[in-house]
Tab-separated table of C-alpha atoms and ligand atoms in Angstrom:
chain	number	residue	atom	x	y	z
A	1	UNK	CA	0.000	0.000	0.000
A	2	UNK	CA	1.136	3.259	-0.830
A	3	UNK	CA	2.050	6.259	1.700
A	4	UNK	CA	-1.080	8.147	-0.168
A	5	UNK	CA	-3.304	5.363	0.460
A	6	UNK	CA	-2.234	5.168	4.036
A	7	UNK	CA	-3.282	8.734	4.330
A	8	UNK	CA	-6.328	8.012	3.276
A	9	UNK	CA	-6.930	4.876	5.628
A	10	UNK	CA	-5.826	6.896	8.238
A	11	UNK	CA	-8.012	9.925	7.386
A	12	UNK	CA	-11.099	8.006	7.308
A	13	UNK	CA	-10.576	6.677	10.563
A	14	UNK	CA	-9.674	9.732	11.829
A	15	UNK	CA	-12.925	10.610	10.453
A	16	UNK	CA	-14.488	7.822	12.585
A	17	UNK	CA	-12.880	9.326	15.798
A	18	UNK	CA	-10.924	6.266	16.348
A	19	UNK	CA	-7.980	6.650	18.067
A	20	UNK	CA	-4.782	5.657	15.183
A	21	UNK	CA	-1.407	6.077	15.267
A	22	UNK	CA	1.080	5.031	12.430
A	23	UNK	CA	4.593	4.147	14.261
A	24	UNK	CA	7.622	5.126	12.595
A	25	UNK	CA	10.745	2.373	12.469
A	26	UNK	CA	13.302	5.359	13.254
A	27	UNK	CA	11.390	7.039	15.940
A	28	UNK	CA	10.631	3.561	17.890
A	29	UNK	CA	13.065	1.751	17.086
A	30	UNK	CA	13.143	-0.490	20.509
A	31	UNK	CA	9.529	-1.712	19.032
A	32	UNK	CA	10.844	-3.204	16.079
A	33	UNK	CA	14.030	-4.489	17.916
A	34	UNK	CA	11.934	-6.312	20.498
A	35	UNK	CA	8.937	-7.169	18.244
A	36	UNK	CA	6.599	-6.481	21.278
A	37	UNK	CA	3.021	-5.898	21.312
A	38	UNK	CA	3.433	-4.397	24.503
A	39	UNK	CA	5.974	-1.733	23.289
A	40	UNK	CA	3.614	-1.077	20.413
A	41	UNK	CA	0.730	-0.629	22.788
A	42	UNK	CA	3.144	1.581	24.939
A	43	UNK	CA	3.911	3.696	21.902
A	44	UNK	CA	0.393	4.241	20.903
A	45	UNK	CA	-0.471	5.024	24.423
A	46	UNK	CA	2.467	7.486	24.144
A	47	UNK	CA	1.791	8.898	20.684
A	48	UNK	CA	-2.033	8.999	21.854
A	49	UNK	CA	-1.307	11.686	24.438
A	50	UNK	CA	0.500	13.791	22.408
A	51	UNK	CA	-1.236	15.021	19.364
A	52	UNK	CA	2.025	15.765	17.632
A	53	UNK	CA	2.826	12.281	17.390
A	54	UNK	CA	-0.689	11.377	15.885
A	55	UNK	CA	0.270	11.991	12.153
A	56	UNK	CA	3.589	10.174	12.078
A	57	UNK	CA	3.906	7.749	9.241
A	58	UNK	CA	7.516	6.721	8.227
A	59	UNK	CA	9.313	3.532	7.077
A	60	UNK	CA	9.165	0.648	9.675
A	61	UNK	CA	10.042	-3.047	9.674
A	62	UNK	CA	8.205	-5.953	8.607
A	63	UNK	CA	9.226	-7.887	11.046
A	64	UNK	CA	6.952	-6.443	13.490
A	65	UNK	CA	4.188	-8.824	14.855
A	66	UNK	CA	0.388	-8.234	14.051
A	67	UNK	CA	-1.870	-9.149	16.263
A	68	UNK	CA	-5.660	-8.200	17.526
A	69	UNK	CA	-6.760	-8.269	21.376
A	70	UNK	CA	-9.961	-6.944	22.438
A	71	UNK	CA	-8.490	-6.219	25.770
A	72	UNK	CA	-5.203	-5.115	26.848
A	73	UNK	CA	-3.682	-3.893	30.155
A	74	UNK	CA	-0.535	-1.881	29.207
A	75	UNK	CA	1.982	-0.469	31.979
A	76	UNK	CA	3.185	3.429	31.103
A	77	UNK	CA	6.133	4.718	32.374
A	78	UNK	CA	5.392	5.891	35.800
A	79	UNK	CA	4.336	2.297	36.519
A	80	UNK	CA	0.427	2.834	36.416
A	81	UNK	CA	-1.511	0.458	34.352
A	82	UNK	CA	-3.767	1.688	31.507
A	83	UNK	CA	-6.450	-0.280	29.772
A	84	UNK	CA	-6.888	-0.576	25.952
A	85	UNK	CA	-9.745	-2.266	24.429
A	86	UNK	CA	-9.937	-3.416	20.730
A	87	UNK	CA	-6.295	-3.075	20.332
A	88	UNK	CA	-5.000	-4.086	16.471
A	89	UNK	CA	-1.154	-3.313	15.301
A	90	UNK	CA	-1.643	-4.033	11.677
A	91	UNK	CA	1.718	-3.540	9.254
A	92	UNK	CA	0.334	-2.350	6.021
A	93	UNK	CA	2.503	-1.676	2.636
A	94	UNK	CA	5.670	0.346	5.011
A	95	UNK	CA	3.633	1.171	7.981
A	96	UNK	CA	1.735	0.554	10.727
A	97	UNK	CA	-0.978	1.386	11.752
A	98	UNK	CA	-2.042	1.266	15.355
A	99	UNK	CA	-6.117	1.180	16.346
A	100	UNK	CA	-7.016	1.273	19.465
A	101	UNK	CA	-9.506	2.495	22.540
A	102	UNK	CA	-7.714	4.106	25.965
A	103	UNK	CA	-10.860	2.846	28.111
A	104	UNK	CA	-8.835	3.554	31.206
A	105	UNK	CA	-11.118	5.968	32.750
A	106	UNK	CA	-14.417	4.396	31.628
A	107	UNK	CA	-12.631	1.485	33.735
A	108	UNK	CA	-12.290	3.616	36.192
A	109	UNK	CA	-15.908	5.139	36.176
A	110	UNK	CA	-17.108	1.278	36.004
A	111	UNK	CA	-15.099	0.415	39.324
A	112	UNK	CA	-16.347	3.764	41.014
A	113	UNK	CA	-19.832	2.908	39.999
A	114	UNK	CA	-19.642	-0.832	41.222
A	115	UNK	CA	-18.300	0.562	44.345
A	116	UNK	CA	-21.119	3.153	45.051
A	117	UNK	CA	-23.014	0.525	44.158
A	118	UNK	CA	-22.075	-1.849	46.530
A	119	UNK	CA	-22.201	0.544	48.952
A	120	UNK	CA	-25.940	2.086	48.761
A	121	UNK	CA	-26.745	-2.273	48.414
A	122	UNK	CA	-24.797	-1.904	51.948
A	123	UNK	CA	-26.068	1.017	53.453
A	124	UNK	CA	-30.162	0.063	51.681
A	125	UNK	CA	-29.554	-3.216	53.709
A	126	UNK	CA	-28.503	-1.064	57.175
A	127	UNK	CA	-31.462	0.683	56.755
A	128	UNK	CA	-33.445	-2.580	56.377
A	129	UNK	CA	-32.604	-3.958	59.513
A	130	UNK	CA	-32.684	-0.340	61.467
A	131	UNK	CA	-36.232	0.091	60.249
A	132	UNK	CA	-37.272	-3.732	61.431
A	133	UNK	CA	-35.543	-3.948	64.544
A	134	UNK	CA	-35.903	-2.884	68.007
A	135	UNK	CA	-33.239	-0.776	69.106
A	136	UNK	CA	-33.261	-0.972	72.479
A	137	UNK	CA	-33.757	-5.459	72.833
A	138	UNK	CA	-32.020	-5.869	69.172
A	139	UNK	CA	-34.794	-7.981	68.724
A	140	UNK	CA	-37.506	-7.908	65.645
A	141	UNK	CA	-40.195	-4.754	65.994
A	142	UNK	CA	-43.629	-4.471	65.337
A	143	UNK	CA	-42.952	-3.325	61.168
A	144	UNK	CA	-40.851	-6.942	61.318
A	145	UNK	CA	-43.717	-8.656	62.861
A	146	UNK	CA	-46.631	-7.840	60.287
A	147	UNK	CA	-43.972	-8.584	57.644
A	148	UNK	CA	-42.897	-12.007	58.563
A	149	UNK	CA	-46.521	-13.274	59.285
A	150	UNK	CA	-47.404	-12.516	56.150
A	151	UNK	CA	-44.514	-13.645	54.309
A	152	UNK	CA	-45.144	-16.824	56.780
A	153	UNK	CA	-49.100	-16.998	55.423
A	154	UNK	CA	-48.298	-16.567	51.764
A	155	UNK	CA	-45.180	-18.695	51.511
A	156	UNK	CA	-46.642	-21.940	53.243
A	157	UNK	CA	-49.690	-23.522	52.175
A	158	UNK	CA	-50.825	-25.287	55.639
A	159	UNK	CA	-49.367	-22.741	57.505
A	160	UNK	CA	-51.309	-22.387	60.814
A	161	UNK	CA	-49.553	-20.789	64.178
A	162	UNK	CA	-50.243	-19.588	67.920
A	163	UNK	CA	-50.155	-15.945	68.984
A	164	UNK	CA	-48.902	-15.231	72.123
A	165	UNK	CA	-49.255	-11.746	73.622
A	166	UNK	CA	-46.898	-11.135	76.243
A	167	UNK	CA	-47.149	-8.000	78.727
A	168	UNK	CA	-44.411	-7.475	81.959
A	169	UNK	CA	-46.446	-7.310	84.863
A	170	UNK	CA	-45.860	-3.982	87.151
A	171	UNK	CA	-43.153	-2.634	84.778
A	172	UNK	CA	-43.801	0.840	85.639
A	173	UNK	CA	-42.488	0.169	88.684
A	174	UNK	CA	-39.423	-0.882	87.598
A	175	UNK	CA	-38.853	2.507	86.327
A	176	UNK	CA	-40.495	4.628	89.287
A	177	UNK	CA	-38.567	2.737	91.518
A	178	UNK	CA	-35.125	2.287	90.256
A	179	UNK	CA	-35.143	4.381	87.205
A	180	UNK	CA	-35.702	4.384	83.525
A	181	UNK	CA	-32.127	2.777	82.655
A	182	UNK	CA	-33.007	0.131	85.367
A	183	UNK	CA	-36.374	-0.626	83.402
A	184	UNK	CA	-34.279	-0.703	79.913
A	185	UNK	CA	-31.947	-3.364	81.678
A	186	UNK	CA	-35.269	-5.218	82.447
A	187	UNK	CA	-36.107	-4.848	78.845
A	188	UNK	CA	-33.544	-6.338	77.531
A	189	UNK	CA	-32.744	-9.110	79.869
A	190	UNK	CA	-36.132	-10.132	79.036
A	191	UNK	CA	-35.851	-10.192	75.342
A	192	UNK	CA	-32.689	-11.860	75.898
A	193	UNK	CA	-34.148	-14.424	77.887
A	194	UNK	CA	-37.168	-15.126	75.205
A	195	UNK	CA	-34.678	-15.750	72.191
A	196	UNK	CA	-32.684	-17.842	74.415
A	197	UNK	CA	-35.603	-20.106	75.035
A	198	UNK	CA	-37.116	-20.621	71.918
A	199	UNK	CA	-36.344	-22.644	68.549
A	200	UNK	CA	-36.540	-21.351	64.786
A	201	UNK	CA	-40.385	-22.500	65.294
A	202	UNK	CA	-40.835	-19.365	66.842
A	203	UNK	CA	-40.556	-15.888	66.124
A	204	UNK	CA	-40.304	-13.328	68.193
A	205	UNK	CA	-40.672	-9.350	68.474
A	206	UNK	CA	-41.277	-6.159	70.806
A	207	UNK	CA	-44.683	-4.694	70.096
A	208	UNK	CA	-43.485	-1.829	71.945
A	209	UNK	CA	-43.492	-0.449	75.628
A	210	UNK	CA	-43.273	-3.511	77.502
A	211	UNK	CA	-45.299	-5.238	75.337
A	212	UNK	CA	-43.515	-8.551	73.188
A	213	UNK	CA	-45.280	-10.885	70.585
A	214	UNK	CA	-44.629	-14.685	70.484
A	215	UNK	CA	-45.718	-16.265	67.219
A	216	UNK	CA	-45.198	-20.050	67.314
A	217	UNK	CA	-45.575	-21.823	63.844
A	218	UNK	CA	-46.832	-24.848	62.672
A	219	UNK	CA	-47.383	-26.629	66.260
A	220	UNK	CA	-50.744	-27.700	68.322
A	221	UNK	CA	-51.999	-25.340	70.290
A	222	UNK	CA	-51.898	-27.157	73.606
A	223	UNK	CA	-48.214	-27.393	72.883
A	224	UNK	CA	-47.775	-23.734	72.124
A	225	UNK	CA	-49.417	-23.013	75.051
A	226	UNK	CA	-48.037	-25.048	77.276
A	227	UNK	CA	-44.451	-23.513	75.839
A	228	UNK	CA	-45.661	-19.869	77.074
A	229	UNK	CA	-46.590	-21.292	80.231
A	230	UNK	CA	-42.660	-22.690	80.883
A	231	UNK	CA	-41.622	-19.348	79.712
A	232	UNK	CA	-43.253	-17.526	81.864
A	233	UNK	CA	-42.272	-19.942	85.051
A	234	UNK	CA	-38.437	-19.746	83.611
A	235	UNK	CA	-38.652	-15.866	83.517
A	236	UNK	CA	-39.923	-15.939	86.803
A	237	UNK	CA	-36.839	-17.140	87.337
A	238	UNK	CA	-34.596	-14.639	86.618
A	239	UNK	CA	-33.209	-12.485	89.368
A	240	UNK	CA	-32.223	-8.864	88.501
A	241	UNK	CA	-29.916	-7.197	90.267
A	242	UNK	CA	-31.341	-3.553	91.620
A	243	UNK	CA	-28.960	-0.265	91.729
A	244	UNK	CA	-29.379	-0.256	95.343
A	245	UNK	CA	-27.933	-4.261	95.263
A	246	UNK	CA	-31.359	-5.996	96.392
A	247	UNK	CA	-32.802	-8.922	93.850
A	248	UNK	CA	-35.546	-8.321	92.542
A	249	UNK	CA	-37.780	-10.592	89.885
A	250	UNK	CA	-39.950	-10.533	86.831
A	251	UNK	CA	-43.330	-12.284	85.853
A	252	UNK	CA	-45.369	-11.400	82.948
A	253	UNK	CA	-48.935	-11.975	81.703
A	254	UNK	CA	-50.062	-13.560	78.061
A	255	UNK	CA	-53.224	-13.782	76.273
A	256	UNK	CA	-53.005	-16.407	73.452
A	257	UNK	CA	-55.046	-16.528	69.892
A	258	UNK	CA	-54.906	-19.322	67.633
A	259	UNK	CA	-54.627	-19.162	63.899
A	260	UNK	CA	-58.148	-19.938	61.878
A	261	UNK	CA	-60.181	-20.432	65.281
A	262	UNK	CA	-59.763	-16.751	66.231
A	263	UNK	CA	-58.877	-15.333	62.950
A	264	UNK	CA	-56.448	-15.282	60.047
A	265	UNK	CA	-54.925	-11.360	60.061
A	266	UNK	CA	-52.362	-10.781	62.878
A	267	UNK	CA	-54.571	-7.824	63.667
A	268	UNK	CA	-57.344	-10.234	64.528
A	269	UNK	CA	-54.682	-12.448	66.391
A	270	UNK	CA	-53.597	-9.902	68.281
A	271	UNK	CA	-56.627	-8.659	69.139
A	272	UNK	CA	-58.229	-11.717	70.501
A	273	UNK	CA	-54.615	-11.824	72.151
A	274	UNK	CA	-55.108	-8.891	73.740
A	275	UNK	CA	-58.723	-9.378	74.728
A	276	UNK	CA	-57.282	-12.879	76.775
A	277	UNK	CA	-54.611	-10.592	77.906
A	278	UNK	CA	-56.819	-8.608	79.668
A	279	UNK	CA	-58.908	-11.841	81.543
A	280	UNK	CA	-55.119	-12.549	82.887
A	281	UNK	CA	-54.815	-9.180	84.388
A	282	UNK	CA	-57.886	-8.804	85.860
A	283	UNK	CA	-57.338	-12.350	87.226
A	284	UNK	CA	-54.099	-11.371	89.331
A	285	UNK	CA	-51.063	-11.168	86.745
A	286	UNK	CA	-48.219	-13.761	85.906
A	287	UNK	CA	-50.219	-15.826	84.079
A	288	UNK	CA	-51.687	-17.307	80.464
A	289	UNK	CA	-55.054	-17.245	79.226
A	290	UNK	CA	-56.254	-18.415	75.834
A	291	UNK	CA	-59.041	-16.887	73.878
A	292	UNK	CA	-62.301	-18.580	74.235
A	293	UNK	CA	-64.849	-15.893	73.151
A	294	UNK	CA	-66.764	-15.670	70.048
B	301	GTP	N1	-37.498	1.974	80.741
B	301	GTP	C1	-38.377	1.990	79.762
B	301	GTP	N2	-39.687	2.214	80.032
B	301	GTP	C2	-40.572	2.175	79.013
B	301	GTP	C3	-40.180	1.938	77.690
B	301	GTP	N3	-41.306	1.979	76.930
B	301	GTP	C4	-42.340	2.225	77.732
B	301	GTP	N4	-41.922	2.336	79.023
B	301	GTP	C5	-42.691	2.600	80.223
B	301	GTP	O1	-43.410	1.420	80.555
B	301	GTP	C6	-44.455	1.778	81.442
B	301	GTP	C7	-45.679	0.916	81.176
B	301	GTP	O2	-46.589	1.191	82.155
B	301	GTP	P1	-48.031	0.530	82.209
B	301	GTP	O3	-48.650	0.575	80.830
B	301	GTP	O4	-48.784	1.161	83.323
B	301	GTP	O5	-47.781	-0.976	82.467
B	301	GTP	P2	-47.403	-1.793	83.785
B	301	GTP	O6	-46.755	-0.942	84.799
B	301	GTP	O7	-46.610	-2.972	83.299
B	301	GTP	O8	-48.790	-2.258	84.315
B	301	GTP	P3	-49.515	-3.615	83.950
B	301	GTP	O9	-49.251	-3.883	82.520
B	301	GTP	O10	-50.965	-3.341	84.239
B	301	GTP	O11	-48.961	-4.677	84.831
B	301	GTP	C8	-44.701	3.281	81.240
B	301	GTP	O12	-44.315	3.947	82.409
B	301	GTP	C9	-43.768	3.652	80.086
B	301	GTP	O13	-43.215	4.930	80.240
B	301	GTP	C10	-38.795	1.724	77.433
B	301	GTP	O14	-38.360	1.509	76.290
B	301	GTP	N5	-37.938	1.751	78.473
């Protein structure tokens, strides 16, 4: 091929905004010495950056290789790597003519963009679990409660489950007497207490207050019952220590609702719960009573 029609070549993809560069034998000569592709790549990275270079087309040696990659990591002289995609050293009539894409900083936009990525996936997944868990107990909150049951109900056919509704007897007085940090402590031992206790049968959240939730899935109800009943006589149990060094213990009350009898929402559940709940109040506390109204 002529030098004319190399012009030409070269004009049209100029035309086409690729980035070409026709090496010269006596300007590079360590490229034709070596016969490196990486050298050549080096070059055209070199020539790239400096516009002056662009238009150089002189005599150069067949015996440099050809080749094609479509990706190619080249290191430049200050020892930081750049990354050329579609790379092509093709030796045509005396020259050659070097094609080519510098895609170093679309790399480099890529990798920010996977890492900010990555991150918001991170920080939308923080979020998650701040929004769905108590704070205080670390255990599952109300929002995690209504979500589970009915991820629970949709994802199991013959799902069926007891709902226990737990209340701390005489917490105020935890609080009025010791303090509010004292009643938080009782909180939390509490919670800590229930998730020791129980299997992945269960699941378990804070309503709020001193109020707690005990769903237990796919179990008869006298057994589910009977469970609430041993949790209550193991919390009854526990001995807190008081700021002023005295023991001092815990009891709680429960109203329990069973799936299909007393409804099929955890509103209804809950309700009915609550409505047993309040039978085991009025009948002295530290205690659990099952729904048996209409
Ligand atoms: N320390 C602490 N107290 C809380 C928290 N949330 C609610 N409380 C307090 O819990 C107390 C609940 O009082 P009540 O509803 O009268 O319940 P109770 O004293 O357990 O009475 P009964 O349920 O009838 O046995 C209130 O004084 C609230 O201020 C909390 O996160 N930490």
């Amino acid at each position: 091929m002529s030098l004319e029609q190399n012009n030409a070549y070269y004009s049209v993809l100029n035309y086409l905004q690729l980035p070409v560069v026709v090496l010269s034998a006596n300007e590079h000569k360590e490229v034709f010495q070596n016969n490196s592709f990486q050298l050549v790549a080096q070059h055209y990275l070199n020539a790239s950056n400096n516009p002056a270079n662009r238009h150089l087309a002189q005599l150069i040696s067949s015996r440099l290789l050809k080749n094609d990659v479509d990706k190619l990591e080249v290191e430049i002289n200050n020892g930081s790597y750049r990354h050329i995609f579609r790379f092509t050293a093709n030796v045509v009539g005396e020259h050659v003519i070097v094609e080519g894409e510098d895609i170093t900083e679309l790399k480099r936009s890529q990798f920010l963009f996977n890492r900010t990525n990555s991150l918001l996936e991170d920080y939308s997944k923080q979020m998650f679990e701040l929004a769905h868990t108590d704070q205080l107990t670390n255990v599952p909150n109300r929002r995690a409660l209504f979500a589970k049951f009915s991820q629970l109900q949709s994802n199991h056919k013959d799902f069926s489950c007891t709902v226990s509704l737990i209340d701390l007897d005489h917490f105020k007085r935890f609080n009025d007497s010791f303090g509010h940090d004292f009643g938080d402590q009782v909180l939390v031992t509490f919670a800590k207490h229930v998730k020791d206790s129980i299997d992945d049968t269960c699941y378990f959240a804070r309503l709020g207050g001193e109020e707690f939730c005990l769903i237990q899935i796919n179990n008869k109800d006298t057994f589910c019952f009977a469970n609430t009943e041993t949790l209550l006589q193991t919390t009854k149990t526990i001995k807190l220590m008081t700021p002023d060094n005295s023991n001092i213990g815990m009891s709680f009350s429960a109203g329990v609702a069973v799936y299909g009898k007393d409804g099929i929402s955890l509103d209804e559940l809950l309700n009915k719960a609550d409505k047993a709940l309040y039978i085991a109040k009025e009948n002295g506390r530290s205690r659990v009573v099952k729904f048996e109204g209409a």
